[in-house]
Amino acid sequence: MHPTTAPTTAPTHSRPRDTGDFLLRPPDPARRVPCRADPVDLRRLDLLALLTAAGIAPSAGDRAAIEQLSVLPGSVHTALHRWLEQAYGFCR
């Protein structure tokens, strides 16, 4: 094993070093790829967020139930949210 010692002085540079960093231009909105999320995916994510906010941790077996609930129409999803929010006493 070789002993190592810290340098006694910090190295100095006579000129600034090029780090390769540069600023990026803002994206051009006309060149963006259109992307739309599926409403079923949005309802699933929203339901998971609501359960988490209510302090309900879905167990491994609940994933299939959450998937089935997410496929239901938006009106059913809205009622489910309202029920959970009223039952757990919080608002979004």
PDB file of N, CA and C in Angstrom:
ATOM      1  N   MET A   1       0.842  -1.156   0.000  1.00  0.00           N
ATOM      2  CA  MET A   1       0.000   0.000   0.000  1.00  0.00           C
ATOM      3  C   MET A   1       0.898   1.232   0.000  1.00  0.00           C
ATOM      4  N   HIS A   2       0.547   2.197  -0.850  1.00  0.00           N
ATOM      5  CA  HIS A   2       1.331   3.425  -0.948  1.00  0.00           C
ATOM      6  C   HIS A   2       0.617   4.546  -0.210  1.00  0.00           C
ATOM      7  N   PRO A   3       1.324   5.264   0.616  1.00  0.00           N
ATOM      8  CA  PRO A   3       0.685   6.391   1.299  1.00  0.00           C
ATOM      9  C   PRO A   3       0.425   7.516   0.297  1.00  0.00           C
ATOM     10  N   THR A   4      -0.721   8.197   0.477  1.00  0.00           N
ATOM     11  CA  THR A   4      -1.029   9.331  -0.382  1.00  0.00           C
ATOM     12  C   THR A   4      -1.065  10.590   0.460  1.00  0.00           C
ATOM     13  N   THR A   5      -0.661  11.645  -0.132  1.00  0.00           N
ATOM     14  CA  THR A   5      -0.701  12.926   0.569  1.00  0.00           C
ATOM     15  C   THR A   5      -1.439  13.927  -0.303  1.00  0.00           C
ATOM     16  N   ALA A   6      -2.058  14.874   0.338  1.00  0.00           N
ATOM     17  CA  ALA A   6      -2.778  15.918  -0.374  1.00  0.00           C
ATOM     18  C   ALA A   6      -1.773  16.918  -0.924  1.00  0.00           C
ATOM     19  N   PRO A   7      -2.033  17.513  -2.086  1.00  0.00           N
ATOM     20  CA  PRO A   7      -1.122  18.516  -2.613  1.00  0.00           C
ATOM     21  C   PRO A   7      -1.075  19.720  -1.674  1.00  0.00           C
ATOM     22  N   THR A   8       0.069  20.337  -1.620  1.00  0.00           N
ATOM     23  CA  THR A   8       0.237  21.472  -0.710  1.00  0.00           C
ATOM     24  C   THR A   8      -0.330  22.749  -1.298  1.00  0.00           C
ATOM     25  N   THR A   9      -0.412  22.844  -2.602  1.00  0.00           N
ATOM     26  CA  THR A   9      -0.990  24.031  -3.218  1.00  0.00           C
ATOM     27  C   THR A   9      -1.972  23.596  -4.290  1.00  0.00           C
ATOM     28  N   ALA A  10      -2.961  24.439  -4.503  1.00  0.00           N
ATOM     29  CA  ALA A  10      -3.939  24.148  -5.534  1.00  0.00           C
ATOM     30  C   ALA A  10      -3.363  24.504  -6.889  1.00  0.00           C
ATOM     31  N   PRO A  11      -3.650  23.702  -7.918  1.00  0.00           N
ATOM     32  CA  PRO A  11      -3.125  24.038  -9.235  1.00  0.00           C
ATOM     33  C   PRO A  11      -3.756  25.330  -9.746  1.00  0.00           C
ATOM     34  N   THR A  12      -2.988  26.096 -10.472  1.00  0.00           N
ATOM     35  CA  THR A  12      -3.496  27.340 -11.044  1.00  0.00           C
ATOM     36  C   THR A  12      -3.507  27.208 -12.546  1.00  0.00           C
ATOM     37  N   HIS A  13      -4.452  27.872 -13.168  1.00  0.00           N
ATOM     38  CA  HIS A  13      -4.572  27.860 -14.613  1.00  0.00           C
ATOM     39  C   HIS A  13      -4.423  29.281 -15.113  1.00  0.00           C
ATOM     40  N   SER A  14      -3.632  29.449 -16.128  1.00  0.00           N
ATOM     41  CA  SER A  14      -3.405  30.786 -16.649  1.00  0.00           C
ATOM     42  C   SER A  14      -4.566  31.246 -17.531  1.00  0.00           C
ATOM     43  N   ARG A  15      -5.351  30.317 -18.072  1.00  0.00           N
ATOM     44  CA  ARG A  15      -6.494  30.705 -18.896  1.00  0.00           C
ATOM     45  C   ARG A  15      -7.700  29.852 -18.496  1.00  0.00           C
ATOM     46  N   PRO A  16      -8.908  30.380 -18.720  1.00  0.00           N
ATOM     47  CA  PRO A  16     -10.093  29.596 -18.343  1.00  0.00           C
ATOM     48  C   PRO A  16     -10.186  28.310 -19.148  1.00  0.00           C
ATOM     49  N   ARG A  17     -10.659  27.275 -18.501  1.00  0.00           N
ATOM     50  CA  ARG A  17     -10.803  25.981 -19.168  1.00  0.00           C
ATOM     51  C   ARG A  17     -12.140  25.920 -19.875  1.00  0.00           C
ATOM     52  N   ASP A  18     -12.154  25.306 -21.034  1.00  0.00           N
ATOM     53  CA  ASP A  18     -13.388  25.103 -21.775  1.00  0.00           C
ATOM     54  C   ASP A  18     -14.053  23.837 -21.240  1.00  0.00           C
ATOM     55  N   THR A  19     -15.203  24.016 -20.597  1.00  0.00           N
ATOM     56  CA  THR A  19     -15.890  22.864 -20.004  1.00  0.00           C
ATOM     57  C   THR A  19     -16.852  22.211 -20.980  1.00  0.00           C
ATOM     58  N   GLY A  20     -17.079  22.839 -22.119  1.00  0.00           N
ATOM     59  CA  GLY A  20     -18.001  22.273 -23.085  1.00  0.00           C
ATOM     60  C   GLY A  20     -19.447  22.622 -22.807  1.00  0.00           C
ATOM     61  N   ASP A  21     -19.707  23.405 -21.755  1.00  0.00           N
ATOM     62  CA  ASP A  21     -21.075  23.805 -21.442  1.00  0.00           C
ATOM     63  C   ASP A  21     -21.521  24.914 -22.380  1.00  0.00           C
ATOM     64  N   PHE A  22     -22.772  24.861 -22.774  1.00  0.00           N
ATOM     65  CA  PHE A  22     -23.335  25.909 -23.595  1.00  0.00           C
ATOM     66  C   PHE A  22     -24.830  25.963 -23.360  1.00  0.00           C
ATOM     67  N   LEU A  23     -25.421  27.090 -23.637  1.00  0.00           N
ATOM     68  CA  LEU A  23     -26.853  27.257 -23.442  1.00  0.00           C
ATOM     69  C   LEU A  23     -27.607  26.714 -24.643  1.00  0.00           C
ATOM     70  N   LEU A  24     -28.695  26.044 -24.368  1.00  0.00           N
ATOM     71  CA  LEU A  24     -29.547  25.529 -25.434  1.00  0.00           C
ATOM     72  C   LEU A  24     -30.587  26.572 -25.803  1.00  0.00           C
ATOM     73  N   ARG A  25     -30.910  26.619 -27.073  1.00  0.00           N
ATOM     74  CA  ARG A  25     -31.978  27.503 -27.506  1.00  0.00           C
ATOM     75  C   ARG A  25     -33.312  26.924 -27.064  1.00  0.00           C
ATOM     76  N   PRO A  26     -34.320  27.781 -26.831  1.00  0.00           N
ATOM     77  CA  PRO A  26     -35.635  27.246 -26.469  1.00  0.00           C
ATOM     78  C   PRO A  26     -36.207  26.418 -27.613  1.00  0.00           C
ATOM     79  N   PRO A  27     -37.024  25.406 -27.297  1.00  0.00           N
ATOM     80  CA  PRO A  27     -37.588  24.560 -28.355  1.00  0.00           C
ATOM     81  C   PRO A  27     -38.552  25.350 -29.239  1.00  0.00           C
ATOM     82  N   ASP A  28     -38.623  24.948 -30.473  1.00  0.00           N
ATOM     83  CA  ASP A  28     -39.538  25.558 -31.434  1.00  0.00           C
ATOM     84  C   ASP A  28     -40.882  24.841 -31.312  1.00  0.00           C
ATOM     85  N   PRO A  29     -41.938  25.544 -30.868  1.00  0.00           N
ATOM     86  CA  PRO A  29     -43.235  24.872 -30.688  1.00  0.00           C
ATOM     87  C   PRO A  29     -43.766  24.213 -31.958  1.00  0.00           C
ATOM     88  N   ALA A  30     -43.418  24.748 -33.111  1.00  0.00           N
ATOM     89  CA  ALA A  30     -43.915  24.180 -34.364  1.00  0.00           C
ATOM     90  C   ALA A  30     -43.297  22.816 -34.662  1.00  0.00           C
ATOM     91  N   ARG A  31     -42.152  22.518 -34.064  1.00  0.00           N
ATOM     92  CA  ARG A  31     -41.466  21.251 -34.332  1.00  0.00           C
ATOM     93  C   ARG A  31     -41.717  20.195 -33.259  1.00  0.00           C
ATOM     94  N   ARG A  32     -42.551  20.490 -32.288  1.00  0.00           N
ATOM     95  CA  ARG A  32     -42.838  19.519 -31.233  1.00  0.00           C
ATOM     96  C   ARG A  32     -43.694  18.384 -31.768  1.00  0.00           C
ATOM     97  N   VAL A  33     -43.477  17.220 -31.240  1.00  0.00           N
ATOM     98  CA  VAL A  33     -44.246  16.042 -31.633  1.00  0.00           C
ATOM     99  C   VAL A  33     -45.558  16.061 -30.853  1.00  0.00           C
ATOM    100  N   PRO A  34     -46.702  15.985 -31.558  1.00  0.00           N
ATOM    101  CA  PRO A  34     -47.965  15.982 -30.824  1.00  0.00           C
ATOM    102  C   PRO A  34     -48.095  14.702 -30.001  1.00  0.00           C
ATOM    103  N   CYS A  35     -48.508  14.866 -28.776  1.00  0.00           N
ATOM    104  CA  CYS A  35     -48.639  13.719 -27.876  1.00  0.00           C
ATOM    105  C   CYS A  35     -49.870  13.926 -27.015  1.00  0.00           C
ATOM    106  N   ARG A  36     -50.732  12.974 -27.040  1.00  0.00           N
ATOM    107  CA  ARG A  36     -51.935  13.041 -26.220  1.00  0.00           C
ATOM    108  C   ARG A  36     -51.993  11.799 -25.345  1.00  0.00           C
ATOM    109  N   ALA A  37     -52.268  12.049 -24.078  1.00  0.00           N
ATOM    110  CA  ALA A  37     -52.380  10.928 -23.151  1.00  0.00           C
ATOM    111  C   ALA A  37     -53.775  10.328 -23.257  1.00  0.00           C
ATOM    112  N   ASP A  38     -53.841   9.033 -23.175  1.00  0.00           N
ATOM    113  CA  ASP A  38     -55.107   8.315 -23.207  1.00  0.00           C
ATOM    114  C   ASP A  38     -55.904   8.663 -21.948  1.00  0.00           C
ATOM    115  N   PRO A  39     -57.192   8.988 -22.067  1.00  0.00           N
ATOM    116  CA  PRO A  39     -57.990   9.316 -20.880  1.00  0.00           C
ATOM    117  C   PRO A  39     -57.984   8.208 -19.823  1.00  0.00           C
ATOM    118  N   VAL A  40     -57.902   6.961 -20.252  1.00  0.00           N
ATOM    119  CA  VAL A  40     -57.843   5.850 -19.286  1.00  0.00           C
ATOM    120  C   VAL A  40     -56.567   5.961 -18.451  1.00  0.00           C
ATOM    121  N   ASP A  41     -55.453   6.280 -19.085  1.00  0.00           N
ATOM    122  CA  ASP A  41     -54.197   6.442 -18.353  1.00  0.00           C
ATOM    123  C   ASP A  41     -54.275   7.623 -17.390  1.00  0.00           C
ATOM    124  N   LEU A  42     -54.890   8.717 -17.840  1.00  0.00           N
ATOM    125  CA  LEU A  42     -55.031   9.883 -16.970  1.00  0.00           C
ATOM    126  C   LEU A  42     -55.906   9.568 -15.762  1.00  0.00           C
ATOM    127  N   ARG A  43     -57.003   8.832 -15.983  1.00  0.00           N
ATOM    128  CA  ARG A  43     -57.867   8.461 -14.852  1.00  0.00           C
ATOM    129  C   ARG A  43     -57.143   7.521 -13.895  1.00  0.00           C
ATOM    130  N   ARG A  44     -56.347   6.595 -14.433  1.00  0.00           N
ATOM    131  CA  ARG A  44     -55.591   5.671 -13.572  1.00  0.00           C
ATOM    132  C   ARG A  44     -54.594   6.434 -12.707  1.00  0.00           C
ATOM    133  N   LEU A  45     -53.841   7.337 -13.327  1.00  0.00           N
ATOM    134  CA  LEU A  45     -52.866   8.124 -12.570  1.00  0.00           C
ATOM    135  C   LEU A  45     -53.552   9.023 -11.550  1.00  0.00           C
ATOM    136  N   ASP A  46     -54.685   9.600 -11.936  1.00  0.00           N
ATOM    137  CA  ASP A  46     -55.429  10.466 -11.032  1.00  0.00           C
ATOM    138  C   ASP A  46     -55.959   9.678  -9.835  1.00  0.00           C
ATOM    139  N   LEU A  47     -56.450   8.469 -10.087  1.00  0.00           N
ATOM    140  CA  LEU A  47     -56.954   7.632  -9.005  1.00  0.00           C
ATOM    141  C   LEU A  47     -55.827   7.226  -8.053  1.00  0.00           C
ATOM    142  N   LEU A  48     -54.681   6.865  -8.609  1.00  0.00           N
ATOM    143  CA  LEU A  48     -53.536   6.524  -7.757  1.00  0.00           C
ATOM    144  C   LEU A  48     -53.103   7.725  -6.905  1.00  0.00           C
ATOM    145  N   ALA A  49     -53.114   8.919  -7.500  1.00  0.00           N
ATOM    146  CA  ALA A  49     -52.747  10.126  -6.754  1.00  0.00           C
ATOM    147  C   ALA A  49     -53.758  10.403  -5.642  1.00  0.00           C
ATOM    148  N   LEU A  50     -55.027  10.220  -5.941  1.00  0.00           N
ATOM    149  CA  LEU A  50     -56.070  10.446  -4.945  1.00  0.00           C
ATOM    150  C   LEU A  50     -55.943   9.462  -3.783  1.00  0.00           C
ATOM    151  N   LEU A  51     -55.720   8.196  -4.088  1.00  0.00           N
ATOM    152  CA  LEU A  51     -55.540   7.194  -3.033  1.00  0.00           C
ATOM    153  C   LEU A  51     -54.320   7.508  -2.173  1.00  0.00           C
ATOM    154  N   THR A  52     -53.248   7.915  -2.822  1.00  0.00           N
ATOM    155  CA  THR A  52     -52.033   8.267  -2.089  1.00  0.00           C
ATOM    156  C   THR A  52     -52.281   9.464  -1.180  1.00  0.00           C
ATOM    157  N   ALA A  53     -52.976  10.482  -1.692  1.00  0.00           N
ATOM    158  CA  ALA A  53     -53.273  11.664  -0.886  1.00  0.00           C
ATOM    159  C   ALA A  53     -54.171  11.324   0.301  1.00  0.00           C
ATOM    160  N   ALA A  54     -55.028  10.316   0.131  1.00  0.00           N
ATOM    161  CA  ALA A  54     -55.909   9.891   1.217  1.00  0.00           C
ATOM    162  C   ALA A  54     -55.190   8.986   2.212  1.00  0.00           C
ATOM    163  N   GLY A  55     -53.946   8.640   1.926  1.00  0.00           N
ATOM    164  CA  GLY A  55     -53.183   7.771   2.817  1.00  0.00           C
ATOM    165  C   GLY A  55     -53.474   6.304   2.601  1.00  0.00           C
ATOM    166  N   ILE A  56     -54.033   5.979   1.455  1.00  0.00           N
ATOM    167  CA  ILE A  56     -54.360   4.585   1.129  1.00  0.00           C
ATOM    168  C   ILE A  56     -53.297   4.073   0.162  1.00  0.00           C
ATOM    169  N   ALA A  57     -52.509   3.144   0.633  1.00  0.00           N
ATOM    170  CA  ALA A  57     -51.471   2.563  -0.218  1.00  0.00           C
ATOM    171  C   ALA A  57     -52.039   1.336  -0.915  1.00  0.00           C
ATOM    172  N   PRO A  58     -52.214   1.402  -2.232  1.00  0.00           N
ATOM    173  CA  PRO A  58     -52.748   0.230  -2.933  1.00  0.00           C
ATOM    174  C   PRO A  58     -51.797  -0.963  -2.798  1.00  0.00           C
ATOM    175  N   SER A  59     -52.366  -2.115  -2.511  1.00  0.00           N
ATOM    176  CA  SER A  59     -51.535  -3.314  -2.407  1.00  0.00           C
ATOM    177  C   SER A  59     -51.349  -3.912  -3.795  1.00  0.00           C
ATOM    178  N   ALA A  60     -50.518  -4.923  -3.881  1.00  0.00           N
ATOM    179  CA  ALA A  60     -50.177  -5.522  -5.173  1.00  0.00           C
ATOM    180  C   ALA A  60     -51.415  -6.041  -5.899  1.00  0.00           C
ATOM    181  N   GLY A  61     -52.367  -6.583  -5.201  1.00  0.00           N
ATOM    182  CA  GLY A  61     -53.563  -7.127  -5.823  1.00  0.00           C
ATOM    183  C   GLY A  61     -54.559  -6.065  -6.272  1.00  0.00           C
ATOM    184  N   ASP A  62     -54.368  -4.825  -5.853  1.00  0.00           N
ATOM    185  CA  ASP A  62     -55.299  -3.753  -6.205  1.00  0.00           C
ATOM    186  C   ASP A  62     -55.076  -3.208  -7.607  1.00  0.00           C
ATOM    187  N   ARG A  63     -53.970  -3.527  -8.220  1.00  0.00           N
ATOM    188  CA  ARG A  63     -53.658  -2.963  -9.540  1.00  0.00           C
ATOM    189  C   ARG A  63     -54.727  -3.317 -10.577  1.00  0.00           C
ATOM    190  N   ALA A  64     -55.197  -4.548 -10.561  1.00  0.00           N
ATOM    191  CA  ALA A  64     -56.226  -4.967 -11.518  1.00  0.00           C
ATOM    192  C   ALA A  64     -57.523  -4.198 -11.279  1.00  0.00           C
ATOM    193  N   ALA A  65     -57.876  -3.976 -10.025  1.00  0.00           N
ATOM    194  CA  ALA A  65     -59.090  -3.220  -9.717  1.00  0.00           C
ATOM    195  C   ALA A  65     -58.952  -1.768 -10.167  1.00  0.00           C
ATOM    196  N   ILE A  66     -57.788  -1.180  -9.962  1.00  0.00           N
ATOM    197  CA  ILE A  66     -57.550   0.199 -10.381  1.00  0.00           C
ATOM    198  C   ILE A  66     -57.622   0.302 -11.903  1.00  0.00           C
ATOM    199  N   GLU A  67     -57.088  -0.688 -12.591  1.00  0.00           N
ATOM    200  CA  GLU A  67     -57.160  -0.705 -14.057  1.00  0.00           C
ATOM    201  C   GLU A  67     -58.618  -0.767 -14.519  1.00  0.00           C
ATOM    202  N   GLN A  68     -59.425  -1.621 -13.881  1.00  0.00           N
ATOM    203  CA  GLN A  68     -60.834  -1.745 -14.258  1.00  0.00           C
ATOM    204  C   GLN A  68     -61.608  -0.464 -13.959  1.00  0.00           C
ATOM    205  N   LEU A  69     -61.325   0.165 -12.822  1.00  0.00           N
ATOM    206  CA  LEU A  69     -61.989   1.427 -12.489  1.00  0.00           C
ATOM    207  C   LEU A  69     -61.617   2.529 -13.477  1.00  0.00           C
ATOM    208  N   SER A  70     -60.407   2.513 -13.965  1.00  0.00           N
ATOM    209  CA  SER A  70     -59.939   3.544 -14.890  1.00  0.00           C
ATOM    210  C   SER A  70     -60.606   3.445 -16.249  1.00  0.00           C
ATOM    211  N   VAL A  71     -61.090   2.256 -16.609  1.00  0.00           N
ATOM    212  CA  VAL A  71     -61.743   2.055 -17.905  1.00  0.00           C
ATOM    213  C   VAL A  71     -63.172   2.605 -17.880  1.00  0.00           C
ATOM    214  N   LEU A  72     -63.759   2.730 -16.691  1.00  0.00           N
ATOM    215  CA  LEU A  72     -65.133   3.219 -16.586  1.00  0.00           C
ATOM    216  C   LEU A  72     -65.225   4.663 -17.078  1.00  0.00           C
ATOM    217  N   PRO A  73     -66.422   5.111 -17.468  1.00  0.00           N
ATOM    218  CA  PRO A  73     -66.582   6.471 -17.979  1.00  0.00           C
ATOM    219  C   PRO A  73     -66.165   7.542 -16.964  1.00  0.00           C
ATOM    220  N   GLY A  74     -65.900   8.721 -17.483  1.00  0.00           N
ATOM    221  CA  GLY A  74     -65.450   9.837 -16.650  1.00  0.00           C
ATOM    222  C   GLY A  74     -66.427  10.203 -15.550  1.00  0.00           C
ATOM    223  N   SER A  75     -67.740  10.053 -15.807  1.00  0.00           N
ATOM    224  CA  SER A  75     -68.741  10.396 -14.787  1.00  0.00           C
ATOM    225  C   SER A  75     -68.629   9.462 -13.575  1.00  0.00           C
ATOM    226  N   VAL A  76     -68.350   8.197 -13.806  1.00  0.00           N
ATOM    227  CA  VAL A  76     -68.158   7.242 -12.710  1.00  0.00           C
ATOM    228  C   VAL A  76     -66.888   7.605 -11.939  1.00  0.00           C
ATOM    229  N   HIS A  77     -65.875   7.963 -12.669  1.00  0.00           N
ATOM    230  CA  HIS A  77     -64.599   8.351 -12.064  1.00  0.00           C
ATOM    231  C   HIS A  77     -64.769   9.607 -11.190  1.00  0.00           C
ATOM    232  N   THR A  78     -65.550  10.573 -11.686  1.00  0.00           N
ATOM    233  CA  THR A  78     -65.811  11.797 -10.919  1.00  0.00           C
ATOM    234  C   THR A  78     -66.546  11.477  -9.626  1.00  0.00           C
ATOM    235  N   ALA A  79     -67.542  10.592  -9.694  1.00  0.00           N
ATOM    236  CA  ALA A  79     -68.286  10.204  -8.490  1.00  0.00           C
ATOM    237  C   ALA A  79     -67.363   9.483  -7.504  1.00  0.00           C
ATOM    238  N   LEU A  80     -66.519   8.610  -7.997  1.00  0.00           N
ATOM    239  CA  LEU A  80     -65.580   7.888  -7.139  1.00  0.00           C
ATOM    240  C   LEU A  80     -64.653   8.867  -6.418  1.00  0.00           C
ATOM    241  N   HIS A  81     -64.166   9.853  -7.131  1.00  0.00           N
ATOM    242  CA  HIS A  81     -63.312  10.877  -6.511  1.00  0.00           C
ATOM    243  C   HIS A  81     -64.070  11.641  -5.432  1.00  0.00           C
ATOM    244  N   ARG A  82     -65.303  12.025  -5.755  1.00  0.00           N
ATOM    245  CA  ARG A  82     -66.104  12.782  -4.795  1.00  0.00           C
ATOM    246  C   ARG A  82     -66.324  11.964  -3.524  1.00  0.00           C
ATOM    247  N   TRP A  83     -66.610  10.683  -3.664  1.00  0.00           N
ATOM    248  CA  TRP A  83     -66.837   9.832  -2.507  1.00  0.00           C
ATOM    249  C   TRP A  83     -65.576   9.716  -1.646  1.00  0.00           C
ATOM    250  N   LEU A  84     -64.445   9.493  -2.313  1.00  0.00           N
ATOM    251  CA  LEU A  84     -63.197   9.362  -1.555  1.00  0.00           C
ATOM    252  C   LEU A  84     -62.832  10.667  -0.852  1.00  0.00           C
ATOM    253  N   GLU A  85     -63.027  11.787  -1.545  1.00  0.00           N
ATOM    254  CA  GLU A  85     -62.700  13.077  -0.940  1.00  0.00           C
ATOM    255  C   GLU A  85     -63.599  13.361   0.264  1.00  0.00           C
ATOM    256  N   GLN A  86     -64.901  13.039   0.165  1.00  0.00           N
ATOM    257  CA  GLN A  86     -65.808  13.253   1.284  1.00  0.00           C
ATOM    258  C   GLN A  86     -65.503  12.301   2.430  1.00  0.00           C
ATOM    259  N   ALA A  87     -65.173  11.064   2.110  1.00  0.00           N
ATOM    260  CA  ALA A  87     -64.913  10.073   3.156  1.00  0.00           C
ATOM    261  C   ALA A  87     -63.638  10.374   3.934  1.00  0.00           C
ATOM    262  N   TYR A  88     -62.644  10.913   3.254  1.00  0.00           N
ATOM    263  CA  TYR A  88     -61.367  11.162   3.908  1.00  0.00           C
ATOM    264  C   TYR A  88     -61.157  12.621   4.261  1.00  0.00           C
ATOM    265  N   GLY A  89     -62.152  13.463   4.026  1.00  0.00           N
ATOM    266  CA  GLY A  89     -62.149  14.835   4.508  1.00  0.00           C
ATOM    267  C   GLY A  89     -61.057  15.733   3.956  1.00  0.00           C
ATOM    268  N   PHE A  90     -60.767  15.645   2.708  1.00  0.00           N
ATOM    269  CA  PHE A  90     -59.805  16.559   2.123  1.00  0.00           C
ATOM    270  C   PHE A  90     -60.294  16.991   0.752  1.00  0.00           C
ATOM    271  N   CYS A  91     -59.782  18.086   0.305  1.00  0.00           N
ATOM    272  CA  CYS A  91     -60.143  18.607  -1.007  1.00  0.00           C
ATOM    273  C   CYS A  91     -58.889  18.704  -1.846  1.00  0.00           C
ATOM    274  N   ARG A  92     -59.093  18.663  -3.111  1.00  0.00           N
ATOM    275  CA  ARG A  92     -57.954  18.835  -4.018  1.00  0.00           C
ATOM    276  C   ARG A  92     -57.569  20.267  -4.118  1.00  0.00           C
TER     277      ARG A  92
END
